[in-house]
Tab-separated table of C-alpha atoms in Angstrom:
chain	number	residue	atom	x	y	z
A	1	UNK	CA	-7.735	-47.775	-46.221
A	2	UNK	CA	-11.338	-47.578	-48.154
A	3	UNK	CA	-10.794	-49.821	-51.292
A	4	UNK	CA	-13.891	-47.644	-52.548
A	5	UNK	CA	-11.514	-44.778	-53.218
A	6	UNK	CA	-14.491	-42.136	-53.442
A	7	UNK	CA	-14.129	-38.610	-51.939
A	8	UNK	CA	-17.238	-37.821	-50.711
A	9	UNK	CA	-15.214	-35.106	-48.483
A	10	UNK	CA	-14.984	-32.878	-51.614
A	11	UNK	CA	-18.176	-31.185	-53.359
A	12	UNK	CA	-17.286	-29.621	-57.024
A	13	UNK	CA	-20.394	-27.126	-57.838
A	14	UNK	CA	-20.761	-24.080	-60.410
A	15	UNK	CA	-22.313	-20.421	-60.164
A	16	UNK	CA	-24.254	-19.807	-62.962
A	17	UNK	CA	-26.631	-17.398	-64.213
A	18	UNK	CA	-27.701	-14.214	-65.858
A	19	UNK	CA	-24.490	-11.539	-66.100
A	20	UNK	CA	-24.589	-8.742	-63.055
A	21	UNK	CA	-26.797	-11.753	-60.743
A	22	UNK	CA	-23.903	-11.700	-58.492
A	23	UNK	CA	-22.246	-15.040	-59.162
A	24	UNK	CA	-18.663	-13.529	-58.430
A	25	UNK	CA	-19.880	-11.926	-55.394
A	26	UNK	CA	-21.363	-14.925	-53.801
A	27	UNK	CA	-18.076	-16.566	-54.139
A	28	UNK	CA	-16.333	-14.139	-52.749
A	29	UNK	CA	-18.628	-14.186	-49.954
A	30	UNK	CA	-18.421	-17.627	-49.308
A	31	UNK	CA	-14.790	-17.571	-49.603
A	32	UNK	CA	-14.555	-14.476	-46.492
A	33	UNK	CA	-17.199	-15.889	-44.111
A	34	UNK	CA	-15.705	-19.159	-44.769
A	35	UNK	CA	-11.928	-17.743	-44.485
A	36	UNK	CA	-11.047	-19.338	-47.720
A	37	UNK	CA	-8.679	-16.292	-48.201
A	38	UNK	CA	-4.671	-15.937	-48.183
A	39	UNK	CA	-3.540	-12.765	-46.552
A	40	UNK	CA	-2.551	-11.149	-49.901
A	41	UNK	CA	-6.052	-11.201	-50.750
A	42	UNK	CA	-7.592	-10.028	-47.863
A	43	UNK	CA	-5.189	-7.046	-47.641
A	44	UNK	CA	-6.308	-6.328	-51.209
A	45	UNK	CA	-10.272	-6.258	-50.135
A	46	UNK	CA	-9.080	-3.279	-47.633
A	47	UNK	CA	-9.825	-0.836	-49.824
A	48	UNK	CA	-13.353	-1.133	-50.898
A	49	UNK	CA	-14.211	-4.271	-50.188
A	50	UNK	CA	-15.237	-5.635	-53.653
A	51	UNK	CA	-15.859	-9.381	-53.090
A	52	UNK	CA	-15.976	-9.921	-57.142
A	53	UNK	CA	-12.398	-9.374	-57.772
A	54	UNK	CA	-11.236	-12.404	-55.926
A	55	UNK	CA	-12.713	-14.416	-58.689
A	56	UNK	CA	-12.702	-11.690	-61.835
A	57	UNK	CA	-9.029	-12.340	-62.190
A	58	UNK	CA	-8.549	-11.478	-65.945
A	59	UNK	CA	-7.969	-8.258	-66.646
A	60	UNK	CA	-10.624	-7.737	-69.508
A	61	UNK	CA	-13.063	-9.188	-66.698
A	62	UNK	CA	-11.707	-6.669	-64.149
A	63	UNK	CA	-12.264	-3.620	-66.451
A	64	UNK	CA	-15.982	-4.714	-67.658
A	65	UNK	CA	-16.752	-5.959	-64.953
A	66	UNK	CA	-18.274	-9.365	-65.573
A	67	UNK	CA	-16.949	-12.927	-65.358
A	68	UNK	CA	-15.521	-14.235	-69.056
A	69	UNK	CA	-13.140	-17.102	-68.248
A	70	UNK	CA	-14.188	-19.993	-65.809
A	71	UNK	CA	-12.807	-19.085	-62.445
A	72	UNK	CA	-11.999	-22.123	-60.027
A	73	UNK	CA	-11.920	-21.597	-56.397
A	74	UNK	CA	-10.957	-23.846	-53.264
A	75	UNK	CA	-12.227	-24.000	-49.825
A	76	UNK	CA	-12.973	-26.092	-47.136
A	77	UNK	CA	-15.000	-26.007	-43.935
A	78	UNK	CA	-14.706	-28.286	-40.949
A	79	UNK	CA	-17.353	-30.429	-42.766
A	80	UNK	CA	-16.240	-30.508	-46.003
A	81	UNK	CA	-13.644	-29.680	-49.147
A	82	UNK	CA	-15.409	-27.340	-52.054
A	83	UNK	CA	-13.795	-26.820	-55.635
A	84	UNK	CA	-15.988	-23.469	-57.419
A	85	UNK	CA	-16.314	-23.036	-61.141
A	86	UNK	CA	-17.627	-19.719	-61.715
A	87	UNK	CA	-19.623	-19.299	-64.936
A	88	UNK	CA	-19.558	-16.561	-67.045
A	89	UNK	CA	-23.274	-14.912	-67.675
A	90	UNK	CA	-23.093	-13.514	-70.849
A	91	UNK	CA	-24.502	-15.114	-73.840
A	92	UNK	CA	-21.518	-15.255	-75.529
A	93	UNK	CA	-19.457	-17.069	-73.453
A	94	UNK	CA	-22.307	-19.690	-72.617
A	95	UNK	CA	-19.139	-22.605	-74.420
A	96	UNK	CA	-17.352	-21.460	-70.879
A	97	UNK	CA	-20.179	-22.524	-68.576
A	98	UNK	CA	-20.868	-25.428	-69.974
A	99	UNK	CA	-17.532	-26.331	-69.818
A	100	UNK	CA	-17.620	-25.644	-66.243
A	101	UNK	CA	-20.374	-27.039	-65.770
A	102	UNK	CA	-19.512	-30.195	-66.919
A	103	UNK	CA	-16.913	-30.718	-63.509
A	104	UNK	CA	-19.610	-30.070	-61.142
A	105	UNK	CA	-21.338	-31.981	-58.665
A	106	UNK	CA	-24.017	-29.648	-58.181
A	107	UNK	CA	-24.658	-26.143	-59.808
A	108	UNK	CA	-25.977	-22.785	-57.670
A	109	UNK	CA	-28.381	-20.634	-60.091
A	110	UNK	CA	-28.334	-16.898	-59.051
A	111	UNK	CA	-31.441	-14.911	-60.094
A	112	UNK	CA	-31.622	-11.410	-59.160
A	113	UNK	CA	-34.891	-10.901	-56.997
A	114	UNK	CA	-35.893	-7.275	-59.142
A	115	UNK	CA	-35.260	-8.657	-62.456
A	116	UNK	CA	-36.840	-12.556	-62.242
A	117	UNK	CA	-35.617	-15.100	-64.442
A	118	UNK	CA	-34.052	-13.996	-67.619
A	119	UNK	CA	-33.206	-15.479	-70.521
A	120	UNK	CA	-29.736	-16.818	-70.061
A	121	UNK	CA	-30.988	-18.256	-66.405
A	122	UNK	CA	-33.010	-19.584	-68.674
A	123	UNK	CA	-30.312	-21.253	-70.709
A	124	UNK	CA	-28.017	-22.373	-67.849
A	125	UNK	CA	-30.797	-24.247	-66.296
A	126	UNK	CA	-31.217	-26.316	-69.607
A	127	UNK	CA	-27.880	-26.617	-69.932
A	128	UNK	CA	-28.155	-28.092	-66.192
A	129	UNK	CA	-30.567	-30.088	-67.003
A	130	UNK	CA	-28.762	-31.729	-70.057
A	131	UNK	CA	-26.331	-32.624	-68.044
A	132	UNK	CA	-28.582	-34.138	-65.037
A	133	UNK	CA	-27.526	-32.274	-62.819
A	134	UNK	CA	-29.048	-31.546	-59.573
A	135	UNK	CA	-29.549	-27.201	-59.006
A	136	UNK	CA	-29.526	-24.619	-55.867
A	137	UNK	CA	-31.409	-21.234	-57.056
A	138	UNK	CA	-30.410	-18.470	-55.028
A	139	UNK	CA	-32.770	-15.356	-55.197
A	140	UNK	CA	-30.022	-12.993	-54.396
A	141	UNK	CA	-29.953	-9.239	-53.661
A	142	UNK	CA	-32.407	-9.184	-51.230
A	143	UNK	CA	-30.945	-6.429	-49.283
A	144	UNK	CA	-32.075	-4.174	-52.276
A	145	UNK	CA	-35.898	-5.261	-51.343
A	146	UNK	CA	-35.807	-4.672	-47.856
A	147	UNK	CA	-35.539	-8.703	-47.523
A	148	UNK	CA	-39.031	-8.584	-48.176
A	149	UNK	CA	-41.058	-12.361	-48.270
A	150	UNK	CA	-43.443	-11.095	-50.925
A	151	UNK	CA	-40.826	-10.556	-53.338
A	152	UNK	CA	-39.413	-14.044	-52.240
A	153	UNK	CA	-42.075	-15.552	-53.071
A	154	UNK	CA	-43.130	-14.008	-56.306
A	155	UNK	CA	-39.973	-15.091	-57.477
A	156	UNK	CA	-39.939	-18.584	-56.249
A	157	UNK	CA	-43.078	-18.850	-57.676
A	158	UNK	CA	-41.898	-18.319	-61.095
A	159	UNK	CA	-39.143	-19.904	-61.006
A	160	UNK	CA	-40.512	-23.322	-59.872
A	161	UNK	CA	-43.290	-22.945	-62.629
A	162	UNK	CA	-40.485	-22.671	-65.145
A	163	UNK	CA	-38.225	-24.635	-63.978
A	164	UNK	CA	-39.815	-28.064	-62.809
A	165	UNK	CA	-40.424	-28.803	-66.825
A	166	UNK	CA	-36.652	-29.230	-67.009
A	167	UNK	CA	-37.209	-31.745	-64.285
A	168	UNK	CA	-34.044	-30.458	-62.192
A	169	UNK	CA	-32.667	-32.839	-59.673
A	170	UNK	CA	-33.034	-31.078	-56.119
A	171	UNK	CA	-34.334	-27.546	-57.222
A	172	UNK	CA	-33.864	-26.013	-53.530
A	173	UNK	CA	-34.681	-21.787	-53.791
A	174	UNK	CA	-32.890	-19.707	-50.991
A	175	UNK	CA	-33.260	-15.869	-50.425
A	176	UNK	CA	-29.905	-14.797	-49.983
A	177	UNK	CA	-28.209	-11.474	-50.725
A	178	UNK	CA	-24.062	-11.815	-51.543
A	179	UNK	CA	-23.281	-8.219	-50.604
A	180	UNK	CA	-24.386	-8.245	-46.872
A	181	UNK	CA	-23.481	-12.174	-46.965
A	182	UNK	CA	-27.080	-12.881	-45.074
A	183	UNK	CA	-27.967	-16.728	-45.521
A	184	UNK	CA	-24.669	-17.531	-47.363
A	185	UNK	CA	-22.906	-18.707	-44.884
A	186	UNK	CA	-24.724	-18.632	-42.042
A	187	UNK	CA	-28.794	-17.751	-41.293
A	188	UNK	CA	-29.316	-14.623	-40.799
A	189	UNK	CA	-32.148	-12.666	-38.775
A	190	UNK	CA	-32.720	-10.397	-41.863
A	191	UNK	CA	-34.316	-13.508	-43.531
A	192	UNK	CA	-36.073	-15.160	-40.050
A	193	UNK	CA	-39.086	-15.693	-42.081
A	194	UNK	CA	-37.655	-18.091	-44.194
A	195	UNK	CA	-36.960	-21.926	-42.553
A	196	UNK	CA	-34.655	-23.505	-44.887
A	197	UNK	CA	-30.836	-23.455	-44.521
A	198	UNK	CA	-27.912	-21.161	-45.162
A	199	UNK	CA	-26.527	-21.851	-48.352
A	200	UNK	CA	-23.074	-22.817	-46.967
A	201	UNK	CA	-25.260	-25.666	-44.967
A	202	UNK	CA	-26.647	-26.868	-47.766
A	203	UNK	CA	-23.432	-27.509	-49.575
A	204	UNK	CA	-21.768	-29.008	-46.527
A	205	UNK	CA	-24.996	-31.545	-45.953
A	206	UNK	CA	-26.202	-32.732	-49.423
A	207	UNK	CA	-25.110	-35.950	-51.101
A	208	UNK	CA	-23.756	-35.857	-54.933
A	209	UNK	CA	-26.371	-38.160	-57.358
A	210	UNK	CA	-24.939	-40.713	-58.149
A	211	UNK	CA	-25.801	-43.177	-61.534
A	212	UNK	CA	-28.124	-45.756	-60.853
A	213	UNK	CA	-26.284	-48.674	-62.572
A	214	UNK	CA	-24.051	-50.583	-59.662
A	215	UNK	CA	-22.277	-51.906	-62.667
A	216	UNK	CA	-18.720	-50.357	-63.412
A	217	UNK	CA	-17.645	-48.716	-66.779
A	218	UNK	CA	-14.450	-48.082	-67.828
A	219	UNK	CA	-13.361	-45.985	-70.947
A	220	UNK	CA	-9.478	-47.283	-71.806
A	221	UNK	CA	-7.305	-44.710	-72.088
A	222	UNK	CA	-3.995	-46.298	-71.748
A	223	UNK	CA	-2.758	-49.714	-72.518
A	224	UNK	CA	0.383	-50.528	-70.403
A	225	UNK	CA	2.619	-53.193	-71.201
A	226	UNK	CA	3.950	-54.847	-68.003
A	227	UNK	CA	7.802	-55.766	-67.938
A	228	UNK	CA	6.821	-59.020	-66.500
A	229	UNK	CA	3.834	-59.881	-69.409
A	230	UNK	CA	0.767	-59.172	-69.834
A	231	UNK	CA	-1.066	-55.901	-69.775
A	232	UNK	CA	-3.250	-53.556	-67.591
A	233	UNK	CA	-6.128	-50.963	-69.444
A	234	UNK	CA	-5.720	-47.622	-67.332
A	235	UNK	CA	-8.146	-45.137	-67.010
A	236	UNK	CA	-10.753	-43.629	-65.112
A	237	UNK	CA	-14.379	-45.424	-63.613
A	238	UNK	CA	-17.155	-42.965	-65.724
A	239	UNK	CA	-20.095	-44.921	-63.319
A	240	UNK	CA	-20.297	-47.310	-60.777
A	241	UNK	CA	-18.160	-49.897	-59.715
A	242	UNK	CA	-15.370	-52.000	-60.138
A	243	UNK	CA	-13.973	-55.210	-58.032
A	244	UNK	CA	-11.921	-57.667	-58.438
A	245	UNK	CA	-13.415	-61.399	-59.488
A	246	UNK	CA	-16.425	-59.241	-62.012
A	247	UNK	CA	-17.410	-60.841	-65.162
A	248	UNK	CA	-17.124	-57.460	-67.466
A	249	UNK	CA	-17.817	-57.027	-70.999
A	250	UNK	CA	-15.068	-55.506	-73.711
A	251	UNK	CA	-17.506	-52.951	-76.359
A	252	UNK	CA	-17.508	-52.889	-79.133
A	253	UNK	CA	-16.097	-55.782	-80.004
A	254	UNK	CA	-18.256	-57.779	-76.892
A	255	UNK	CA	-15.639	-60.529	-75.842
A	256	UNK	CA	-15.661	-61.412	-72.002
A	257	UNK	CA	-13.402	-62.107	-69.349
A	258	UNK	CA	-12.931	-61.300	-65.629
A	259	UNK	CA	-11.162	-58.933	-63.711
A	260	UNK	CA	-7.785	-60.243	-61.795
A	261	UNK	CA	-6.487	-57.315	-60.475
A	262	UNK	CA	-7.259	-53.452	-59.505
A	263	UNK	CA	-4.237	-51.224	-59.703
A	264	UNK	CA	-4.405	-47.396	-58.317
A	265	UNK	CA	-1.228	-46.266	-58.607
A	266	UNK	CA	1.340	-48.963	-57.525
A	267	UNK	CA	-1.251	-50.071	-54.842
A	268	UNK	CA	-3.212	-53.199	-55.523
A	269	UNK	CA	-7.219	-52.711	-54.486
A	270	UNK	CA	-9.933	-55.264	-54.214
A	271	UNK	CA	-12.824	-52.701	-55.562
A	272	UNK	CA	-13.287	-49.012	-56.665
A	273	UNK	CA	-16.124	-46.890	-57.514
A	274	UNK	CA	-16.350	-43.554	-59.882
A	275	UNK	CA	-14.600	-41.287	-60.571
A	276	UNK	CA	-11.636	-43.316	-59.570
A	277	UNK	CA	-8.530	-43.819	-61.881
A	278	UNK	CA	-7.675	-47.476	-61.982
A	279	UNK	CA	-5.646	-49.375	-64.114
A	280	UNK	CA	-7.544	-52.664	-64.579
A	281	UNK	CA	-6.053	-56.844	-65.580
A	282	UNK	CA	-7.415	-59.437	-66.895
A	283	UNK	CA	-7.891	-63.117	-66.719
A	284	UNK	CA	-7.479	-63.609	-70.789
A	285	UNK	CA	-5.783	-62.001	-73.259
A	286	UNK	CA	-7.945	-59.879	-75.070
A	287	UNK	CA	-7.262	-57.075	-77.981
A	288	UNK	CA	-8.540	-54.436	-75.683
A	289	UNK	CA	-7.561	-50.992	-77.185
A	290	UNK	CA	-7.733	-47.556	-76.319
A	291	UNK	CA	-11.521	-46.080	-76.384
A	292	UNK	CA	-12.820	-50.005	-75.353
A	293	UNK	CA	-15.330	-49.807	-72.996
A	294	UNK	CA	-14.701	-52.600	-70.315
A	295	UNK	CA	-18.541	-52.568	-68.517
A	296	UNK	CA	-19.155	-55.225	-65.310
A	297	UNK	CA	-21.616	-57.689	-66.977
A	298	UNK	CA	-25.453	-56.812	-67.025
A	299	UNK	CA	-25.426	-53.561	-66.923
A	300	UNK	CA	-23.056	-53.264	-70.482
A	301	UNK	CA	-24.984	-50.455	-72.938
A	302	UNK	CA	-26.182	-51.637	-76.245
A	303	UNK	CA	-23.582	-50.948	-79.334
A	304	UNK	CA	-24.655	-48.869	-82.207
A	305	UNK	CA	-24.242	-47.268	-85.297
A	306	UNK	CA	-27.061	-44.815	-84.530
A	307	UNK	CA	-28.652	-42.712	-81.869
A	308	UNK	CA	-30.962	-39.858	-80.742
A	309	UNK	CA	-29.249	-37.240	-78.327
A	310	UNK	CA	-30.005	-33.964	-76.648
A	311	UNK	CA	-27.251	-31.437	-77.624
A	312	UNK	CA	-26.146	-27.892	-77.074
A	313	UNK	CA	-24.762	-26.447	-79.908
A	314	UNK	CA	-21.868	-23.700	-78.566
A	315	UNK	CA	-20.165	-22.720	-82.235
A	316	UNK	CA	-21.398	-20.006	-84.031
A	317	UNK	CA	-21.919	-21.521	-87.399
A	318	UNK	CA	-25.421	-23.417	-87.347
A	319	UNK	CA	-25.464	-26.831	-87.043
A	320	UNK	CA	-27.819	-28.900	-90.269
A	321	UNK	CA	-28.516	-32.407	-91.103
A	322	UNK	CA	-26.364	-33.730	-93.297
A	323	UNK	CA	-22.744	-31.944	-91.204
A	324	UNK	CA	-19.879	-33.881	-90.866
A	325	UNK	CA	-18.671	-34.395	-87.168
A	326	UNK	CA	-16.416	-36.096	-84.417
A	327	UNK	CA	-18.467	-37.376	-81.881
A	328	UNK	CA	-16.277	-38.597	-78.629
A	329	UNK	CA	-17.758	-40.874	-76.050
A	330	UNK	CA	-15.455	-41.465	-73.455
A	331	UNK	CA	-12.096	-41.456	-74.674
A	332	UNK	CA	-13.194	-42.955	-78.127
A	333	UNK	CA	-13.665	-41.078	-81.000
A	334	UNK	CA	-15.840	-42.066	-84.084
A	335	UNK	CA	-16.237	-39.878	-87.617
A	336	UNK	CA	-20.196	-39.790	-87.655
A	337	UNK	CA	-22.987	-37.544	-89.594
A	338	UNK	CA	-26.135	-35.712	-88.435
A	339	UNK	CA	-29.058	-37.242	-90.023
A	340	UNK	CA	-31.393	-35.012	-88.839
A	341	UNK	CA	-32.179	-32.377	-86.771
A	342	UNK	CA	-36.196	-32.915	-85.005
A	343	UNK	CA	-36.557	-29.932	-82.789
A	344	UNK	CA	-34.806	-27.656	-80.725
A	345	UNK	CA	-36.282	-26.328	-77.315
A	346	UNK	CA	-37.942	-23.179	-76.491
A	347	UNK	CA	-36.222	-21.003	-73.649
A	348	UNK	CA	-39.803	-19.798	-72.274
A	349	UNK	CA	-41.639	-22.805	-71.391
A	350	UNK	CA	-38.667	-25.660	-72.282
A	351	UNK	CA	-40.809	-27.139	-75.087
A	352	UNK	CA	-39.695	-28.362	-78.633
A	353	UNK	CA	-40.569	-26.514	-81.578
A	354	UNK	CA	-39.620	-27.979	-84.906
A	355	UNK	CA	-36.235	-26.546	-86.541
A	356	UNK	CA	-34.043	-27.603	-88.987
A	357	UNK	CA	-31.040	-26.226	-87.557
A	358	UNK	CA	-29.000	-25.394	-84.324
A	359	UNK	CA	-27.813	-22.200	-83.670
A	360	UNK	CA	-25.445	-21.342	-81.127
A	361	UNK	CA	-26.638	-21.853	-77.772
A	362	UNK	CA	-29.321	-23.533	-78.700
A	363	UNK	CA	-30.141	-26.883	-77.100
A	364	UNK	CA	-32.114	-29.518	-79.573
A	365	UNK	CA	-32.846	-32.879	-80.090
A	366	UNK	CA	-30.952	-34.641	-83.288
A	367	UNK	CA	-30.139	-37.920	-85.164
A	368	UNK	CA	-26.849	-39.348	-85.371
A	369	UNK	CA	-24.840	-41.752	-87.257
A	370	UNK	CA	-21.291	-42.513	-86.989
A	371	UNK	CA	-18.947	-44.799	-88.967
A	372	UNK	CA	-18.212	-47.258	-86.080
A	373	UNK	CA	-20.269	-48.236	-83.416
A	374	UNK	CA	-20.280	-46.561	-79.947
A	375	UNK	CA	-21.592	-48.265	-76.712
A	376	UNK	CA	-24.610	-46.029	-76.043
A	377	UNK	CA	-27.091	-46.499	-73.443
A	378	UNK	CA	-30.369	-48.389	-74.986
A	379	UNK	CA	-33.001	-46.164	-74.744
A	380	UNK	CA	-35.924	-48.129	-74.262
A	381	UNK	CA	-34.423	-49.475	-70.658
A	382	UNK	CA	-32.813	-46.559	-69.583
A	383	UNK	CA	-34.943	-44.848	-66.234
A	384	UNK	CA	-36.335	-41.825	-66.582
A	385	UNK	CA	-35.632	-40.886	-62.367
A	386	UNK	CA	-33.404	-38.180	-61.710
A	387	UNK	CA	-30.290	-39.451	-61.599
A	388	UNK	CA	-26.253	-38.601	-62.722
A	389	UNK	CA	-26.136	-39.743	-66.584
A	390	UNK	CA	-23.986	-42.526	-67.085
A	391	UNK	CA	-20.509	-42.439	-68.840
A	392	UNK	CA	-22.200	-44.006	-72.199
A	393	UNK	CA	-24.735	-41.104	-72.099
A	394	UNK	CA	-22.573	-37.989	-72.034
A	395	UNK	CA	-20.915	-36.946	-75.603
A	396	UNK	CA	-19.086	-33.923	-76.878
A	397	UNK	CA	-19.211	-33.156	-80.834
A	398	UNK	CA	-15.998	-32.059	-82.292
A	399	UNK	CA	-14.680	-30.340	-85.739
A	400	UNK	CA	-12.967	-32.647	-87.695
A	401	UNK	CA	-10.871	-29.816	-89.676
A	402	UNK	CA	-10.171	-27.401	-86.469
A	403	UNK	CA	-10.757	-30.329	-83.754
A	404	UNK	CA	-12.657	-27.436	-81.968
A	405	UNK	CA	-14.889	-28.751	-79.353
A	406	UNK	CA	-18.608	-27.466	-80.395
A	407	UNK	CA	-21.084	-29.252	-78.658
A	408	UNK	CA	-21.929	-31.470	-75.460
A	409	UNK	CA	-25.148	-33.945	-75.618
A	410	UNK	CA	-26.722	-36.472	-73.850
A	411	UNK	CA	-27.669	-40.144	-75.534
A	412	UNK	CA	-31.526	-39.732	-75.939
A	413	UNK	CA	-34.207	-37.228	-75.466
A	414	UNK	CA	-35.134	-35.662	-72.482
């Protein structure tokens, strides 16, 4: 048995992209030529063969055709185990994408060759790139261009001027076209001139980014009390690893002890590393609460009242300094207050422009303050290589009346 507990069989990645790019299409693609279907749905493609339906599954979705709700898919090939979140494109569901893309390992960016990078591309990339995480472009519907090289390139051209600002994590760009299925799941001799792999390849072959820190951290979301004595703190590694005989650190309050045991399920473990669920003991008898942060020693965030972050703002009312929120790191949740709002980031060229306000879908950089102190990441250490954000980086920003969710951020600017 691997004490590790880490599935690196399964690959979680999102479609995202402009509406009408041909997210839902791809999937279903993928899903055929990968026989990913039960016979139910294949007897339903006899008809016309319409590869988005397997994924449009709501019925508003099937009669406007686009993709509203996050759609989650399964496969698995000989090499690996895939779970698909498929995005919706249009601007007014970009709360759904983020939300899916905040399960993913790895997001797939469709741009249509004839229309080039639009503006909501534009936004899922950011929102990719808040997140850190690492991007496939596909330039799809090549079939409608004669799977012509020029028109490849122009496009890959474009999009790695616009895109590299965001600093993406992997950036590969693949001609592929959903509808015929050429260089989805297999090469095809339609696109010979290109050298790179099939986009099914790619997924099978490339490794998840992982956080730098080696360094376990461990939100508490449960506190079990053990009919024998004593307790265990359950809940799930955010980053890194943990192992039994580790010095760790409690946060906020910053008492120390060391790990005795490693619990997943009823099965003792010697070590585990994210996104294993653990329930972790002690060697002392701490107050350790739910929403502690229990961090292996040396590589525990500073705590503070105060930090800068990189947000998306998804609700429609504008966000201003001086608005009361719930910001939740983790699994703890502290009453805070924007102090100010510094910029907010063009969607041509990824630059901030001053603003005193978010408005939905906009990504920005902002100053917050909450009542308690939260263990963020300390900002003048923290690497600027592409990497996974840590567990003490990645916030959401919720209503305190409604308890609406309304915004996702990352600890710092980028």
């Amino acid at each position: 048995m691997n004490d590790l507990h880490q599935d690196v069989a399964l690959l979680r990645f999102a479609t995202a992209g402009s509406v009408d790019d041909g997210k839902s299409t791809l999937i279903g693609r993928l899903l055929y030529d990968a026989k990913g279907l039960f016979e139910d749905q294949l007897a339903d493609l006899a008809s016309d063969f319409d590869l988005a339906k397997l994924t449009d599954g709501l019925r508003a979705e099937r009669e406007q055709g686009i993709t509203i709700d996050v759609a989650h898919r399964y496969f698995a090939t000989s090499r690996r185990r895939f779970m698909i979140a498929d995005c919706p494109g249009h601007a007014q569901y970009t709360r759904n994408a983020l939300t899916g893309m905040t399960e993913a390992d790895v997001v797939v960016l469709l741009v249509d060759v004839q229309s080039g990078l639009q503006k909501q591309t534009r936004r899922h990339a950011q929102l990719a790139a808040l997140l850190g995480l690492p991007v496939i472009v596909c330039v799809n519907k090549m079939d409608r261009v004669g799977y012509s090289e020029a028109e490849f390139r122009a496009v890959e051209h474009q999009l790695r001027g616009a895109l590299e600002v965001l600093r993406l994590p992997f950036l590969h760009v693949l001609p592929v076209s959903a509808l015929t299925g050429a260089h989805v799941a297999s090469r095809s001799s339609k696109l010979a001139w290109f050298d790179g792999p099939a986009l099914l390849e790619l997924l099978e072959t490339i490794a998840p980014l992982q956080t730098e820190d080696r360094g376990g951290k461990l939100f508490v979301q449960y506190v079990l009390r053990l009919p024998e004595g004593g307790r265990r703190y359950a809940g799930q590694i955010g980053s890194g690893q943990l192992a039994v005989g580790d010095e760790v650190a409690i946060l906020p309050r910053g008492h120390r002890a060391r790990v005795r045991s490693l619990h997943i399920f009823d099965e003792a473990v010697t070590e585990a590393i994210a996104p294993a669920s653990v329930a972790v003991t002690l060697d002392d008898e701490l107050d350790v609460s739910r929403g502690d942060l229990i961090a292996v020693s040396g590589s525990e965030p500073q705590v503070s009242r105060r930090f800068e972050a990189t947000m998306a703002w998804m609700a429609e009312r504008p966000l201003s300094a001086g608005d009361r929120i719930l910001v939740q790191l983790g699994s703890q949740v502290e009453r805070g207050i924007v102090r100010q709002i510094d910029a907010r980031l063009d969607l041509e060229g990824f630059v901030p422009e001053p603003a005193d306000r978010l408005e939905m879908n906009d990504v920005g950089h902002v100053r917050i303050e909450t009542l308690s102190p939260l263990p963020v990441e300390d900002l003048s250490e923290r690497s600027r290589s592409r990497r996974m954000p840590s567990v003490t980086e990645r916030f959401v920003v919720i209503d305190p009346d409604t308890k609406e969710t309304l915004s996702a951020g990352l600890v710092g600017v980028r």
